[in-house]
PDB file of C-alpha atoms in Angstrom:
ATOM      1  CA  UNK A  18       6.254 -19.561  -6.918  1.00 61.00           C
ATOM      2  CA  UNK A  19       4.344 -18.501  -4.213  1.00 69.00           C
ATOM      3  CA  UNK A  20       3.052 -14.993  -4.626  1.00 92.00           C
ATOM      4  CA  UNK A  21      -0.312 -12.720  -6.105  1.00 94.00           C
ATOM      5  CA  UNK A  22      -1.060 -12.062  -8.930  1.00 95.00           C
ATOM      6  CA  UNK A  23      -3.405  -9.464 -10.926  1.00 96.00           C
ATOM      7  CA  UNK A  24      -5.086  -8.995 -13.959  1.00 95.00           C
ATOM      8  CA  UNK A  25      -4.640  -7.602 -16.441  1.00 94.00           C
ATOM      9  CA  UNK A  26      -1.798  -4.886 -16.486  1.00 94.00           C
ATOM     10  CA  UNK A  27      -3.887  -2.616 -18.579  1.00 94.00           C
ATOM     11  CA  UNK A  28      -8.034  -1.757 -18.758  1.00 93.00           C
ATOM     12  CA  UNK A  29      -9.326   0.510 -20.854  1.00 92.00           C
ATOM     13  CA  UNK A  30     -13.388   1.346 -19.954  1.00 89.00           C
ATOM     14  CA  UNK A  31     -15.876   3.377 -21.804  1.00 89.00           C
ATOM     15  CA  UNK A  32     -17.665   5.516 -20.109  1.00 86.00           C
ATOM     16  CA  UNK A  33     -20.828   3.896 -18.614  1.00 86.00           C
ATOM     17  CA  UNK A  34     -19.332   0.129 -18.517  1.00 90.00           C
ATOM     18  CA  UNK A  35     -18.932  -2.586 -15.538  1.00 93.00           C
ATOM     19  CA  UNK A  36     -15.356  -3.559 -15.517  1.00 95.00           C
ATOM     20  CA  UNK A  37     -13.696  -6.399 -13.448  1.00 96.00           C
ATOM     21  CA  UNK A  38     -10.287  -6.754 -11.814  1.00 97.00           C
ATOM     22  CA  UNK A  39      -8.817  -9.855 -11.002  1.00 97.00           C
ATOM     23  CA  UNK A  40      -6.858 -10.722  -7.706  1.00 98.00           C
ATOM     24  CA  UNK A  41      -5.286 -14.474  -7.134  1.00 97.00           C
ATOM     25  CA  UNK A  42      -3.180 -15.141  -4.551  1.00 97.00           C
ATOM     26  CA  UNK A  43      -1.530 -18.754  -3.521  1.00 95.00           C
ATOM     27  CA  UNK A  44      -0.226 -17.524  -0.258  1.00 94.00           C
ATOM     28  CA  UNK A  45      -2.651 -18.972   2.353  1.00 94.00           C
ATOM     29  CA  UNK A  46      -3.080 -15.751   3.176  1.00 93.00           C
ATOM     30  CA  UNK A  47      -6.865 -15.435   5.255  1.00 91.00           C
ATOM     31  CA  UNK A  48      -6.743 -11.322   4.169  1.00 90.00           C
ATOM     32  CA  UNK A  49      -7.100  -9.575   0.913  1.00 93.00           C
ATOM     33  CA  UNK A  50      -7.432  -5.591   0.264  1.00 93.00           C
ATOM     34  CA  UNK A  51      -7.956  -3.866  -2.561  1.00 95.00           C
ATOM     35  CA  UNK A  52      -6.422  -0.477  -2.730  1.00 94.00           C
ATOM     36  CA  UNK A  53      -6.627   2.347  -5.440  1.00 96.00           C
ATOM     37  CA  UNK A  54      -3.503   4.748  -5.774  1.00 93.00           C
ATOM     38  CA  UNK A  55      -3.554   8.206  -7.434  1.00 92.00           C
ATOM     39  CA  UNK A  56      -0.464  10.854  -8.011  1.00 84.00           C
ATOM     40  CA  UNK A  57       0.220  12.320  -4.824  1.00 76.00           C
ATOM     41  CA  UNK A  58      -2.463  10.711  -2.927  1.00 78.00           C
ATOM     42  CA  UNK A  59      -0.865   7.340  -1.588  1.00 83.00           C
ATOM     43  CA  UNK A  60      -3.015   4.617  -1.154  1.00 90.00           C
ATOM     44  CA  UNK A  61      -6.534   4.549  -0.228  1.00 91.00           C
ATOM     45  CA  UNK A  62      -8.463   1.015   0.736  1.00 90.00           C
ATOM     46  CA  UNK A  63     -11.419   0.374  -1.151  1.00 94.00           C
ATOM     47  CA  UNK A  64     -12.347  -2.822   0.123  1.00 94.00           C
ATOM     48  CA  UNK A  65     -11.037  -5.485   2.552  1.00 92.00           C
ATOM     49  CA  UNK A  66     -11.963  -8.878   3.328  1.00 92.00           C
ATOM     50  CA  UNK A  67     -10.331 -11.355   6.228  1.00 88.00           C
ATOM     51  CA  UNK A  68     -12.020 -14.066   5.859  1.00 90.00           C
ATOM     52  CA  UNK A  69     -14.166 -15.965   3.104  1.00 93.00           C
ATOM     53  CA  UNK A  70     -17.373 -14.876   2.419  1.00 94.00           C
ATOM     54  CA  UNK A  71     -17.436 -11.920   4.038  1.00 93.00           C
ATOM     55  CA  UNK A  72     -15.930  -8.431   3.547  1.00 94.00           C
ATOM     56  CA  UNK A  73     -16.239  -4.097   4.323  1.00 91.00           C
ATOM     57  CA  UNK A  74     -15.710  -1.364   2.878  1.00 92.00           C
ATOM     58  CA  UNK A  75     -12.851   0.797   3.400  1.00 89.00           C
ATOM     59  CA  UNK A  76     -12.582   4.501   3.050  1.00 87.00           C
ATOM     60  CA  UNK A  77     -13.916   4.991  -0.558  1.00 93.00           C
ATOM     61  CA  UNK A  78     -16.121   1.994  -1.562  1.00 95.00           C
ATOM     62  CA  UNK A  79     -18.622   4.080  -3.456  1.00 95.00           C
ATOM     63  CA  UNK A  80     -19.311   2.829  -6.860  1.00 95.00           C
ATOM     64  CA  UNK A  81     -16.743  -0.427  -6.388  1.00 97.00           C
ATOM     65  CA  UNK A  82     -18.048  -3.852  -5.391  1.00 97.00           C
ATOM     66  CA  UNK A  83     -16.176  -7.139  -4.340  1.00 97.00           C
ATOM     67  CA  UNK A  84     -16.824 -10.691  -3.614  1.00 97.00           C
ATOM     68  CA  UNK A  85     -14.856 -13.609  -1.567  1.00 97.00           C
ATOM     69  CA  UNK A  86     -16.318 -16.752  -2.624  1.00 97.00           C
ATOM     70  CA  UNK A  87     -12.509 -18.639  -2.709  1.00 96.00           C
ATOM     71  CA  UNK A  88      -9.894 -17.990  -0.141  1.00 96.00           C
ATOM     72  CA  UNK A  89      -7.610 -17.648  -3.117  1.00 97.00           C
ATOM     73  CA  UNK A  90      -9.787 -14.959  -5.036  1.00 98.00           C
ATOM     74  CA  UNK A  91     -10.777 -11.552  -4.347  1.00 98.00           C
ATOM     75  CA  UNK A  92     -12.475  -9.695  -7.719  1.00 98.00           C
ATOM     76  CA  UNK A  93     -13.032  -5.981  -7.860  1.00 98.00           C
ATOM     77  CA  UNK A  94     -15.761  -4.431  -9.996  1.00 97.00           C
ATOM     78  CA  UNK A  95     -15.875  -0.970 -11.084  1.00 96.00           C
ATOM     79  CA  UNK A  96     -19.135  -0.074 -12.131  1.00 94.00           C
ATOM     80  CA  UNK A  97     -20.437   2.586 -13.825  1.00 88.00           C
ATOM     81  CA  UNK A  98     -21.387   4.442 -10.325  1.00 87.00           C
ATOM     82  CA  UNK A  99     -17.349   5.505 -10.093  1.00 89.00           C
ATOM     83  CA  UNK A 100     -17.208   8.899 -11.107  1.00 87.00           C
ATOM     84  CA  UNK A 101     -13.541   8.766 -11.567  1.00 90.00           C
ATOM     85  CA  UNK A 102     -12.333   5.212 -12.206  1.00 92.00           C
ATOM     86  CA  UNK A 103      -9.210   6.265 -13.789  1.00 94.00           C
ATOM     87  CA  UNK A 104      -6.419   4.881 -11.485  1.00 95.00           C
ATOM     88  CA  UNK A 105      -3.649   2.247 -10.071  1.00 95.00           C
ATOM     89  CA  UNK A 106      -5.487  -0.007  -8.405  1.00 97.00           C
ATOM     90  CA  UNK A 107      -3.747  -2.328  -5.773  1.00 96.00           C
ATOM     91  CA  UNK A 108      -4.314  -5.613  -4.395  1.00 96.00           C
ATOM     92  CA  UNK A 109      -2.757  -7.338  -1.353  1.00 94.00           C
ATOM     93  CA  UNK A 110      -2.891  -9.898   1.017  1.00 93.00           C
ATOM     94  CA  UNK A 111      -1.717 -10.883   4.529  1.00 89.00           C
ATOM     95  CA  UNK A 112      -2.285 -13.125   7.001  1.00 86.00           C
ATOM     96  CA  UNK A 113      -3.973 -11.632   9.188  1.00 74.00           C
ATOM     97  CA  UNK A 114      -3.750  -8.648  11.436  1.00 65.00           C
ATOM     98  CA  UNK A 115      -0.494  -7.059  12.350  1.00 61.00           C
ATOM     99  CA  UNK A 116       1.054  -8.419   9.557  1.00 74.00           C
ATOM    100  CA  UNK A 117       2.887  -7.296   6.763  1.00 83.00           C
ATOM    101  CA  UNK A 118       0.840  -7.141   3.426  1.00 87.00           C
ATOM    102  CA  UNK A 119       2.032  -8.511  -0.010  1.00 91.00           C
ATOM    103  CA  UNK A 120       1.184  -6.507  -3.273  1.00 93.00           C
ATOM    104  CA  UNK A 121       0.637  -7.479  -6.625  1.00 94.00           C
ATOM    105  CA  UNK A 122       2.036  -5.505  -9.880  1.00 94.00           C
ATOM    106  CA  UNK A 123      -1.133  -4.014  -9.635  1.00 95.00           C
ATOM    107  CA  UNK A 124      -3.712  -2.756 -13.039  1.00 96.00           C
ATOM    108  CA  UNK A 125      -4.017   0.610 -14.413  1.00 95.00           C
ATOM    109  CA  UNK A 126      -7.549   1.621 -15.345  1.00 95.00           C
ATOM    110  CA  UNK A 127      -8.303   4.188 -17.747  1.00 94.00           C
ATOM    111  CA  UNK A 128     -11.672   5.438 -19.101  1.00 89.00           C
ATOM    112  CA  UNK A 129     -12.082   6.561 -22.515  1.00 85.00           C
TER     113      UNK A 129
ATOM    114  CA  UNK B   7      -8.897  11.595  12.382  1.00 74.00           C
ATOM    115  CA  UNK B   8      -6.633   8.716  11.587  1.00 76.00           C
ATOM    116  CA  UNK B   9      -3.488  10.296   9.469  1.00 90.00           C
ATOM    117  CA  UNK B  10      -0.251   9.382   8.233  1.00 94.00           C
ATOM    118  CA  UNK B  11       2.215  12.246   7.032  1.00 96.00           C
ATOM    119  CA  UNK B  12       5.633  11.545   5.433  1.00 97.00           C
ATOM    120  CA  UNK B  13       8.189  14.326   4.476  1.00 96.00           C
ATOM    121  CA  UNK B  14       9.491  15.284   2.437  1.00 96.00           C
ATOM    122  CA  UNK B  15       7.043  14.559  -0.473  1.00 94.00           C
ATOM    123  CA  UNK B  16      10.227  14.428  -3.362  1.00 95.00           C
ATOM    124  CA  UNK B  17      13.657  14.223  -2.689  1.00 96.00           C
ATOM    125  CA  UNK B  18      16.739  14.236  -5.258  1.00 98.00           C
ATOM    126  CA  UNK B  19      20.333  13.470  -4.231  1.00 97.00           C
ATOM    127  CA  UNK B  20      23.327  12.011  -5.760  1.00 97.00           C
ATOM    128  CA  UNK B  21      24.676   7.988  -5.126  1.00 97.00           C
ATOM    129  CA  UNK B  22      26.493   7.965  -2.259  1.00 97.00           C
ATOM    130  CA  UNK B  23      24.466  10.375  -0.484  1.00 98.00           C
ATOM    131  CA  UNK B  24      23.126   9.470   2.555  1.00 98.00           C
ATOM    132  CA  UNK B  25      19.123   9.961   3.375  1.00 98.00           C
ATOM    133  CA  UNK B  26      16.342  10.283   6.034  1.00 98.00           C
ATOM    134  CA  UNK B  27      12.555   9.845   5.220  1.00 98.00           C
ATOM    135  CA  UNK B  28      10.167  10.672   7.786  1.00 98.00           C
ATOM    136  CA  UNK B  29       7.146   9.591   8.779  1.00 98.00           C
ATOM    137  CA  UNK B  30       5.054  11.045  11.844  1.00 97.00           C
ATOM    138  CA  UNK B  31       1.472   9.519  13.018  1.00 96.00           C
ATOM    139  CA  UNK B  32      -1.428  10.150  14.466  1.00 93.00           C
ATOM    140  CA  UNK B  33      -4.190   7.260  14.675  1.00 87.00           C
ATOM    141  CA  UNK B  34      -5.818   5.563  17.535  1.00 82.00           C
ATOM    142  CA  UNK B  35      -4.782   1.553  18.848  1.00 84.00           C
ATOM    143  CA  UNK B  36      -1.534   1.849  17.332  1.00 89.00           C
ATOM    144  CA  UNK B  37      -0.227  -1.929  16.515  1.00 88.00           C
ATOM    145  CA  UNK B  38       2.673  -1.407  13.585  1.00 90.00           C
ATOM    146  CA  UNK B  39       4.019   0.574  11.534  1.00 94.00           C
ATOM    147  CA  UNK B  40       5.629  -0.584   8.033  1.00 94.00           C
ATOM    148  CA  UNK B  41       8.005   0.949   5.318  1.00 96.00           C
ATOM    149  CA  UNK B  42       7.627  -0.313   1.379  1.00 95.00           C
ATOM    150  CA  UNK B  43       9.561   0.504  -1.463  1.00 96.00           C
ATOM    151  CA  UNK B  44       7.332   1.034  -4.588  1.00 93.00           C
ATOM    152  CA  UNK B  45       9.767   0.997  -7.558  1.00 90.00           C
ATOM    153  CA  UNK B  46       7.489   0.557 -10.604  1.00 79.00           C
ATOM    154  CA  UNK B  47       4.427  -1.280  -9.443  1.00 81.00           C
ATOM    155  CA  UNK B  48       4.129  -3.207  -6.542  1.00 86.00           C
ATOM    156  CA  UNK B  49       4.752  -2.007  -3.421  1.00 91.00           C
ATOM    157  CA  UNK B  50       7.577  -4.346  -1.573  1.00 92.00           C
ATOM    158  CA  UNK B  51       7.965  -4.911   2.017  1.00 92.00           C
ATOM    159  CA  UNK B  52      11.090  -3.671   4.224  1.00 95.00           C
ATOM    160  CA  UNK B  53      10.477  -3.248   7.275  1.00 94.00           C
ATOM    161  CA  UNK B  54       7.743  -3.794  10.217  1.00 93.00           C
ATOM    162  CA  UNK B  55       8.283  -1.495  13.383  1.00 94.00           C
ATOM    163  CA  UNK B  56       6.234  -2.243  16.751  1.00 91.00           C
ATOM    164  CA  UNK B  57       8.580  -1.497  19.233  1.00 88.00           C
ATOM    165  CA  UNK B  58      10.236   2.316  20.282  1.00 90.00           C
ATOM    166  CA  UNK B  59      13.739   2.642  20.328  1.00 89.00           C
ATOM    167  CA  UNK B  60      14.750  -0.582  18.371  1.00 90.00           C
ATOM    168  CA  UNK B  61      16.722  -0.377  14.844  1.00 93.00           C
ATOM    169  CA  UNK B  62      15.563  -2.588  12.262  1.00 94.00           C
ATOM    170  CA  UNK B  63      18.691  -2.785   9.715  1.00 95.00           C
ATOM    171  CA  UNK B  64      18.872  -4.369   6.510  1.00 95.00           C
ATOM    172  CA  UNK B  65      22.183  -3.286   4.218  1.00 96.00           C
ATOM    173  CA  UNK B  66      22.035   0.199   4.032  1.00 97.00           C
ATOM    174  CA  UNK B  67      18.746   0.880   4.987  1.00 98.00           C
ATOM    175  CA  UNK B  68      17.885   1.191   8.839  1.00 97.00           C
ATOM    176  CA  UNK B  69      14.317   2.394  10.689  1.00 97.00           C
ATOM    177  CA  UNK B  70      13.794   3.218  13.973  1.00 96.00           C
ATOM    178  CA  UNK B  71      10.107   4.308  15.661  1.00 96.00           C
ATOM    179  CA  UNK B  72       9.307   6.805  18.315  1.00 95.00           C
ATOM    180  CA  UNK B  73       6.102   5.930  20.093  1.00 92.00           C
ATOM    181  CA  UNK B  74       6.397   8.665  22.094  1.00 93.00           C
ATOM    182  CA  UNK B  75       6.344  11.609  19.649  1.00 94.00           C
ATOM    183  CA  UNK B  76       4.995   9.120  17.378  1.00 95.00           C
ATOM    184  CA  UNK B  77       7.489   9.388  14.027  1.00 95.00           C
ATOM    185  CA  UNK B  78       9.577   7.090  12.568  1.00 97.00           C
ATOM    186  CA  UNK B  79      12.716   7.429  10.208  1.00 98.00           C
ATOM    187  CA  UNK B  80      14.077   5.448   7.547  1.00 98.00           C
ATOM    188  CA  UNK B  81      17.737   6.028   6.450  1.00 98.00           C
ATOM    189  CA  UNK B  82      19.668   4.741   3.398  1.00 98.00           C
ATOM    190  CA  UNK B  83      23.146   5.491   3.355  1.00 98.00           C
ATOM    191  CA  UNK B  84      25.604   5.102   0.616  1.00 98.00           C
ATOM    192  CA  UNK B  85      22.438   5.815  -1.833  1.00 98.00           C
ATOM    193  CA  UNK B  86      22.632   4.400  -5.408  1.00 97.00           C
ATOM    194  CA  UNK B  87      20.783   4.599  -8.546  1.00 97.00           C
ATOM    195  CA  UNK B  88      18.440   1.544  -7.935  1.00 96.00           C
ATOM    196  CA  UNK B  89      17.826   3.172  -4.225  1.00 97.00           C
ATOM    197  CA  UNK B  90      15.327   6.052  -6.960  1.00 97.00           C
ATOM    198  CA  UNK B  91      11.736   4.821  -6.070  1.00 96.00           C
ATOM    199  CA  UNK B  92       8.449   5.652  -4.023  1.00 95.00           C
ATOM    200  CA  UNK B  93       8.494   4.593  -0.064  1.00 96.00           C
ATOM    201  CA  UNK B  94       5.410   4.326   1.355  1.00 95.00           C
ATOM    202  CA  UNK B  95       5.001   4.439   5.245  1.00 96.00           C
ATOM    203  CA  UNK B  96       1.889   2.586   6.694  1.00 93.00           C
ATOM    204  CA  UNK B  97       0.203   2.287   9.895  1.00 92.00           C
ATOM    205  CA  UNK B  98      -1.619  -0.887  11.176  1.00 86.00           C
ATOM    206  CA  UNK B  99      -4.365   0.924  13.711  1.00 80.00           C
ATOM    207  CA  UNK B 100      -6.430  -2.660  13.906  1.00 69.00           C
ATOM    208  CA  UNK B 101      -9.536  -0.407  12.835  1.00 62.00           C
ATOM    209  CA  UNK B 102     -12.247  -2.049  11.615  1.00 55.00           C
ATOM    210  CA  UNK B 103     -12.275  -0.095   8.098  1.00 53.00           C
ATOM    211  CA  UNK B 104      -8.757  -2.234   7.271  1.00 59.00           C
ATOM    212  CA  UNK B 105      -5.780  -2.376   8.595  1.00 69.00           C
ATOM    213  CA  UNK B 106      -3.220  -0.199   7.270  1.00 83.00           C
ATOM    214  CA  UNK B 107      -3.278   3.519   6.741  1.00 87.00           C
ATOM    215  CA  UNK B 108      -0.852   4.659   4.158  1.00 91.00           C
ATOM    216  CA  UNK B 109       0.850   7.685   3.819  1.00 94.00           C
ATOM    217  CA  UNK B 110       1.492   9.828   0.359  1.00 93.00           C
ATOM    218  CA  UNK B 111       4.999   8.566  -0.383  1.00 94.00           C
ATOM    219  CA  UNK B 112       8.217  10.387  -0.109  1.00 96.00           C
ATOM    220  CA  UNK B 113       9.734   9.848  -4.092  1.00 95.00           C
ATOM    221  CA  UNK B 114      13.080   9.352  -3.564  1.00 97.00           C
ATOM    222  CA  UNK B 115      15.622   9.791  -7.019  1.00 97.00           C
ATOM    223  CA  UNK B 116      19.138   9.288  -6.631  1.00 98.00           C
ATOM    224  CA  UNK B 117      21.289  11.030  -9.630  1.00 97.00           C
ATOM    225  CA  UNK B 118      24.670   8.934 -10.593  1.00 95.00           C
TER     226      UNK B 118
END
């Protein structure tokens, strides 16, 4: 089935670690976004990238990094630079502009 | 400053009820705006809106967009239990930090 998929459900982090989130998708789709979500604050982009090999930051990159080596693959590292990791974080991909953007089940980071 | 506001931010009513979320806009080169329903995890797709004035209608839920006083509405009539989840109201601006702006939510749960 066509669809994308992230990894894993659950993170826990220690304080001070490098964690990374996984994002596959077997869509086709040219864009990917990573997104974080926190109680009553919707969803904020972290990241976005439309085309391999290259990406920008969205509203609150600081202390997150990405990379788009495969059109199918869009990783998300929290490092230890993310003051407050703890969160639903929220990838998706589209085809391109002006379309409609598919999620996937999405991973919930805690620190400890 | 780019915003999306939807009201109200909780709502409870019983099945059969009928409902109107709203969601009002303010962000420069408008292209679309979209409506998700986020039950558990991932946010799912229902509707795209580029157009004022023209219904979008799928079962019992309907949206219409205003690009004049720049809102848009989603109604579910004849609510039920599995209606109870998180809609999310998003803005495509074709902004170079992303795409889509998303609103808080409006949590929707429907009492039998």
């Amino acid at each position: 089935d066509g669809g994308i998929t992230q990894s894993p459900k659950y993170l826990f982090r220690k304080e001070g670690q490098n964690v990374t989130l996984s994002c596959e998708q077997n869509l086709n789709h040219d864009a990917m976004y990573w997104y974080r979500q926190d109680p009553g604050q919707g969803l904020r982009l972290i990241y976005y990238s439309q085309i391999v090999n290259d990406f920008q930051k969205g509203d609150i990159a600081e202390g997150y990094s990405v990379s788009r080596e495969k059109k199918e693959s869009f990783p998300l590292t929290v490092t230890s630079a993310q003051k407050n990791p703890t969160a639903f974080y929220l990838c998706a991909s589209s085809i391109g502009p002006a379309t409609e953007a598919f999620f996937g089940q999405g991973t919930r980071l805690t620190v400890v | 400053e780019d915003k999306v506001v939807q009201s109200p931010l909780s709502l409870v009513v019983h099945e059969g009820d009928t409902v109107t979320l709203n969601c009002s806009y303010e962000v420069t080169n408008f292209r679309s705006l979209l409506w998700y329903k986020q039950e558990k995890k991932a946010p799912t797709f229902l509707f795209m809106l580029t157009s004022s004035g023209i219904e979008k209608k799928s079962g019992r839920l309907s949206s219409i967009l205003d690009k004049k006083e720049l809102f848009s509405i989603l109604n579910i009539t004849a609510t039920q239990t599995g209606d109870s989840a998180v809609y999310l109201c998003a803005v495509d601006y074709g902004g170079s930090q992303g795409n889509l702006i998303f609103g808080k939510g409006t949590k929707l749960s429907v009492k039998p």
